[in-house]
Short mmCIF file of C-alpha atoms and ligand atoms in Angstrom, two decimals:
data_model
loop_
_atom_site.label_atom_id
_atom_site.label_comp_id
_atom_site.label_asym_id
_atom_site.label_seq_id
_atom_site.Cartn_x
_atom_site.Cartn_y
_atom_site.Cartn_z
CA MET A 815 21.61 -83.75 -80.78
CA GLU A 816 21.66 -81.31 -83.69
CA GLN A 817 18.74 -78.73 -83.60
CA ARG A 818 16.01 -79.08 -86.67
CA PHE A 819 15.07 -75.15 -87.15
CA VAL A 820 11.63 -74.93 -88.42
CA ARG A 821 10.14 -72.25 -91.18
CA PHE A 822 7.02 -69.90 -89.61
CA PHE A 823 5.38 -67.42 -91.30
CA PHE A 824 2.26 -65.00 -90.09
CA ALA A 825 -0.13 -65.48 -92.52
CA LEU A 826 -3.56 -64.83 -93.38
CA TRP A 827 -5.44 -67.24 -94.54
CA PRO A 828 -8.57 -66.86 -96.50
CA ASP A 829 -11.74 -69.55 -95.51
CA ASP A 830 -12.52 -72.79 -97.45
CA ARG A 831 -15.06 -70.73 -100.34
CA VAL A 832 -12.18 -68.01 -100.62
CA GLN A 833 -8.97 -69.89 -101.50
CA LYS A 834 -12.03 -71.82 -104.25
CA GLN A 835 -13.05 -68.52 -105.84
CA LEU A 836 -8.97 -68.05 -106.04
CA SER A 837 -8.38 -71.20 -107.31
CA ASP A 838 -11.42 -71.50 -109.48
CA ALA A 839 -10.00 -68.07 -110.94
CA VAL A 840 -6.34 -69.50 -112.67
CA GLU A 841 -8.55 -72.38 -113.52
CA ARG A 842 -11.28 -69.98 -116.24
CA SER A 843 -8.44 -67.98 -116.65
CA ARG A 844 -6.34 -71.04 -118.13
CA LEU A 845 -3.20 -69.78 -116.93
CA GLU A 846 -1.60 -72.87 -116.41
CA PRO A 847 -1.57 -73.47 -120.14
CA LEU A 848 -1.19 -69.45 -120.53
CA CYS A 849 1.76 -69.65 -118.41
CA GLY A 850 3.18 -72.69 -117.81
CA GLY A 851 4.50 -73.02 -114.07
CA ARG A 852 2.59 -74.87 -111.37
CA LYS A 853 -0.86 -73.58 -109.15
CA THR A 854 -0.64 -73.01 -105.33
CA LYS A 855 -2.52 -76.25 -104.52
CA THR A 856 -6.19 -74.41 -102.96
CA GLU A 857 -5.55 -75.20 -99.66
CA ASN A 858 -2.28 -73.79 -99.40
CA ILE A 859 -3.65 -70.34 -100.51
CA HIS A 860 -2.54 -67.96 -98.11
CA LEU A 861 -1.15 -64.11 -97.71
CA THR A 862 1.80 -63.71 -95.25
CA LEU A 863 1.99 -61.25 -93.01
CA VAL A 864 5.12 -61.52 -91.66
CA PHE A 865 7.78 -64.47 -92.89
CA VAL A 866 10.00 -65.55 -89.83
CA GLY A 867 12.36 -67.87 -91.71
CA GLU A 868 14.06 -70.44 -89.79
CA VAL A 869 14.12 -70.96 -86.59
CA ASN A 870 14.61 -72.93 -84.12
CA PRO A 871 11.31 -74.93 -82.75
CA GLY A 872 11.72 -73.26 -79.13
CA LYS A 873 11.40 -70.31 -80.46
CA LEU A 874 7.74 -71.44 -81.10
CA GLU A 875 5.92 -69.69 -77.57
CA ALA A 876 8.05 -66.50 -78.67
CA LEU A 877 6.75 -66.20 -81.39
CA CYS A 878 2.94 -67.05 -79.77
CA GLN A 879 3.44 -64.19 -77.16
CA ILE A 880 4.65 -61.93 -79.59
CA ALA A 881 1.80 -62.55 -80.97
CA ASP A 882 -0.09 -62.28 -78.01
CA ARG A 883 0.83 -58.76 -77.13
CA VAL A 884 -0.27 -57.69 -80.79
CA LYS A 885 -3.83 -59.19 -80.50
CA GLY A 886 -4.28 -57.26 -77.08
CA SER A 887 -3.11 -53.99 -78.75
CA GLY A 888 -6.39 -54.04 -80.79
CA ALA A 889 -5.76 -55.05 -83.95
CA ARG A 890 -8.49 -54.56 -85.69
CA ALA A 891 -11.11 -56.92 -88.54
CA PHE A 892 -10.86 -55.68 -91.98
CA ASP A 893 -12.26 -56.70 -95.09
CA LEU A 894 -10.14 -56.50 -98.95
CA VAL A 895 -11.01 -57.55 -101.63
CA VAL A 896 -9.00 -59.30 -104.76
CA GLU A 897 -9.76 -57.24 -108.29
CA ARG A 898 -7.01 -58.30 -110.27
CA MET A 899 -3.95 -60.80 -110.82
CA GLY A 900 -0.60 -59.46 -111.87
CA TYR A 901 2.83 -61.17 -112.31
CA TRP A 902 6.25 -60.37 -110.69
CA LYS A 903 9.31 -61.20 -113.31
CA HIS A 904 11.84 -61.74 -111.16
CA ASN A 905 10.26 -64.26 -108.85
CA LYS A 906 8.14 -65.33 -111.60
CA ILE A 907 5.43 -65.61 -109.54
CA VAL A 908 1.26 -64.97 -110.46
CA TYR A 909 -0.04 -63.41 -107.94
CA ALA A 910 -4.05 -61.80 -107.08
CA ALA A 911 -3.80 -58.18 -105.98
CA ILE A 912 -5.50 -56.60 -102.91
CA ALA A 913 -7.45 -53.36 -104.71
CA LYS A 914 -7.19 -51.16 -102.16
CA ILE A 915 -4.13 -52.48 -98.85
CA PRO A 916 -6.15 -51.33 -95.85
CA GLN A 917 -4.89 -49.42 -92.93
CA GLU A 918 -5.34 -52.15 -91.03
CA LEU A 919 -3.41 -54.38 -93.40
CA THR A 920 -0.28 -52.66 -92.49
CA ASP A 921 -0.28 -52.05 -89.61
CA LEU A 922 -1.12 -55.29 -88.38
CA ALA A 923 1.76 -56.50 -90.53
CA SER A 924 3.58 -53.58 -89.37
CA ALA A 925 3.23 -54.20 -85.45
CA LEU A 926 4.51 -57.94 -86.14
CA GLN A 927 6.91 -57.24 -88.09
CA ASP A 928 8.01 -54.31 -84.62
CA ALA A 929 7.68 -56.74 -82.73
CA LEU A 930 9.57 -60.03 -83.89
CA SER A 931 12.59 -57.47 -84.59
CA THR A 932 12.09 -56.07 -80.61
CA ALA A 933 12.22 -59.67 -79.77
CA GLY A 934 15.77 -60.70 -81.35
CA PHE A 935 14.29 -62.42 -84.51
CA SER A 936 16.28 -61.04 -87.81
CA LEU A 937 14.10 -60.20 -90.81
CA GLU A 938 14.00 -59.56 -94.03
CA GLN A 939 14.70 -56.00 -95.15
CA ARG A 940 12.54 -55.75 -97.62
CA ALA A 941 9.37 -53.11 -98.45
CA TYR A 942 5.69 -55.31 -97.53
CA LYS A 943 4.01 -56.03 -100.60
CA PRO A 944 1.26 -57.70 -99.42
CA HIS A 945 -0.48 -60.81 -102.22
CA ILE A 946 -1.46 -63.98 -102.61
CA THR A 947 0.38 -66.33 -104.54
CA LEU A 948 -1.28 -68.04 -107.39
CA MET A 949 1.13 -69.77 -109.58
CA ARG A 950 4.73 -70.25 -109.64
CA ASN A 951 7.49 -70.12 -111.10
CA ALA A 952 5.25 -69.14 -114.49
CA SER A 953 6.32 -66.98 -117.88
CA CYS A 954 2.87 -64.63 -118.66
CA ARG A 955 3.08 -62.15 -121.29
CA THR A 956 -0.30 -61.65 -120.73
CA LEU A 957 -2.57 -61.61 -117.68
CA PRO A 958 -6.92 -62.06 -117.99
CA GLU A 959 -9.16 -60.01 -116.34
CA LEU A 960 -10.64 -61.79 -113.44
CA ALA A 961 -14.76 -62.37 -114.10
CA GLU A 962 -15.47 -60.29 -110.93
CA PRO A 963 -13.79 -59.26 -107.26
CA ILE A 964 -13.33 -61.15 -104.65
CA ALA A 965 -14.48 -60.14 -101.43
CA TRP A 966 -12.49 -61.53 -98.17
CA ARG A 967 -13.62 -60.65 -94.73
CA VAL A 968 -10.27 -61.01 -92.09
CA ARG A 969 -11.47 -61.45 -88.78
CA GLU A 970 -8.01 -63.73 -87.87
CA TRP A 971 -4.46 -64.38 -88.05
CA MET A 972 -1.80 -67.12 -87.98
CA LEU A 973 0.76 -68.41 -87.14
CA VAL A 974 1.96 -70.86 -89.59
CA LYS A 975 4.78 -73.88 -90.53
CA SER A 976 6.31 -74.88 -93.15
CA GLU A 977 7.35 -77.85 -94.23
CA GLN A 978 9.09 -78.56 -97.58
CA THR A 979 7.60 -81.91 -98.46
CA SER A 980 8.86 -84.46 -102.18
CA SER A 981 4.63 -82.89 -103.55
CA GLY A 982 5.47 -79.00 -102.22
CA SER A 983 5.64 -77.04 -99.16
CA ASN A 984 2.54 -78.31 -96.52
CA TYR A 985 1.17 -75.70 -94.59
CA VAL A 986 0.27 -76.49 -90.69
CA PRO A 987 -0.97 -73.77 -88.35
CA VAL A 988 0.01 -73.25 -84.92
CA GLY A 989 -1.49 -70.75 -84.01
CA ARG A 990 -4.93 -68.37 -84.32
CA TRP A 991 -5.14 -64.64 -83.70
CA SER A 992 -8.49 -63.37 -84.26
CA LEU A 993 -9.00 -59.72 -84.75
CA ASP A 994 -11.78 -56.44 -82.79
CA SER A 995 -14.60 -56.46 -84.77
P1 LIG B 1049 5.31 -66.17 -102.03
O1 LIG B 1049 4.30 -67.67 -101.96
O2 LIG B 1049 5.70 -64.94 -102.05
O3 LIG B 1049 6.63 -66.74 -102.04
C1 LIG B 1049 5.47 -68.71 -97.20
O4 LIG B 1049 7.09 -69.55 -97.54
C2 LIG B 1049 5.28 -67.93 -97.74
O5 LIG B 1049 6.17 -66.88 -96.42
C3 LIG B 1049 4.83 -67.46 -99.21
O6 LIG B 1049 3.95 -66.96 -98.60
C4 LIG B 1049 5.77 -66.44 -99.28
O7 LIG B 1049 5.61 -66.06 -99.89
C5 LIG B 1049 6.15 -65.78 -98.00
N1 LIG B 1049 7.75 -65.48 -97.99
C6 LIG B 1049 8.68 -64.29 -97.62
N2 LIG B 1049 9.22 -64.11 -98.05
C7 LIG B 1049 9.99 -65.19 -98.03
C8 LIG B 1049 10.93 -66.65 -98.76
N3 LIG B 1049 12.45 -65.55 -98.40
N4 LIG B 1049 11.36 -67.24 -97.93
C9 LIG B 1049 9.94 -67.99 -98.08
N5 LIG B 1049 9.14 -67.43 -98.12
C10 LIG B 1049 8.83 -66.60 -98.46
#
């Protein structure tokens, strides 16, 4: 029988409060009427660490073992602060930008990328640009300022399964790893 492939990615998932703050910032800035496009559903707001892509579902165990090893190597907790929104014209994404990218974030993403590559997963070679997608298919000339910075204490990361449905992406967490404080 034909094997269906499944899309996975490793991500940081904000708690409900931070997701709501980010979602409210989009509403308050009136981004939808200003830029058009489609707002990310509040519960889907996240920051991708590594996009694994479409793989055989049997690879789930290998992905969890990779995350176990990265956790075992002592990945550290960190704080993120969103201070502004940004816009990428090439992919029409409005995103929340991290003010100062902590070394721990870069280290965690690199450790996962390296472990995945070593295990034979083929990853995109694009440079890692941490961002939180807030709107898709947007056309913005200018972006409003954020009323105030949004702080996010990152204490864990997740492995997420992405399902495409008629009403957009549905993200299902399939693994969770804590960061050392
Ligand atoms: P994006 O929000 O900038 O599109 C699930 O799709 C997550 O993986 C999203 O955060 C998405 O980033 C990220 N991602 C990275 N590379 C991707 C790709 N080639 N296709 C789909 N999603 C990708």
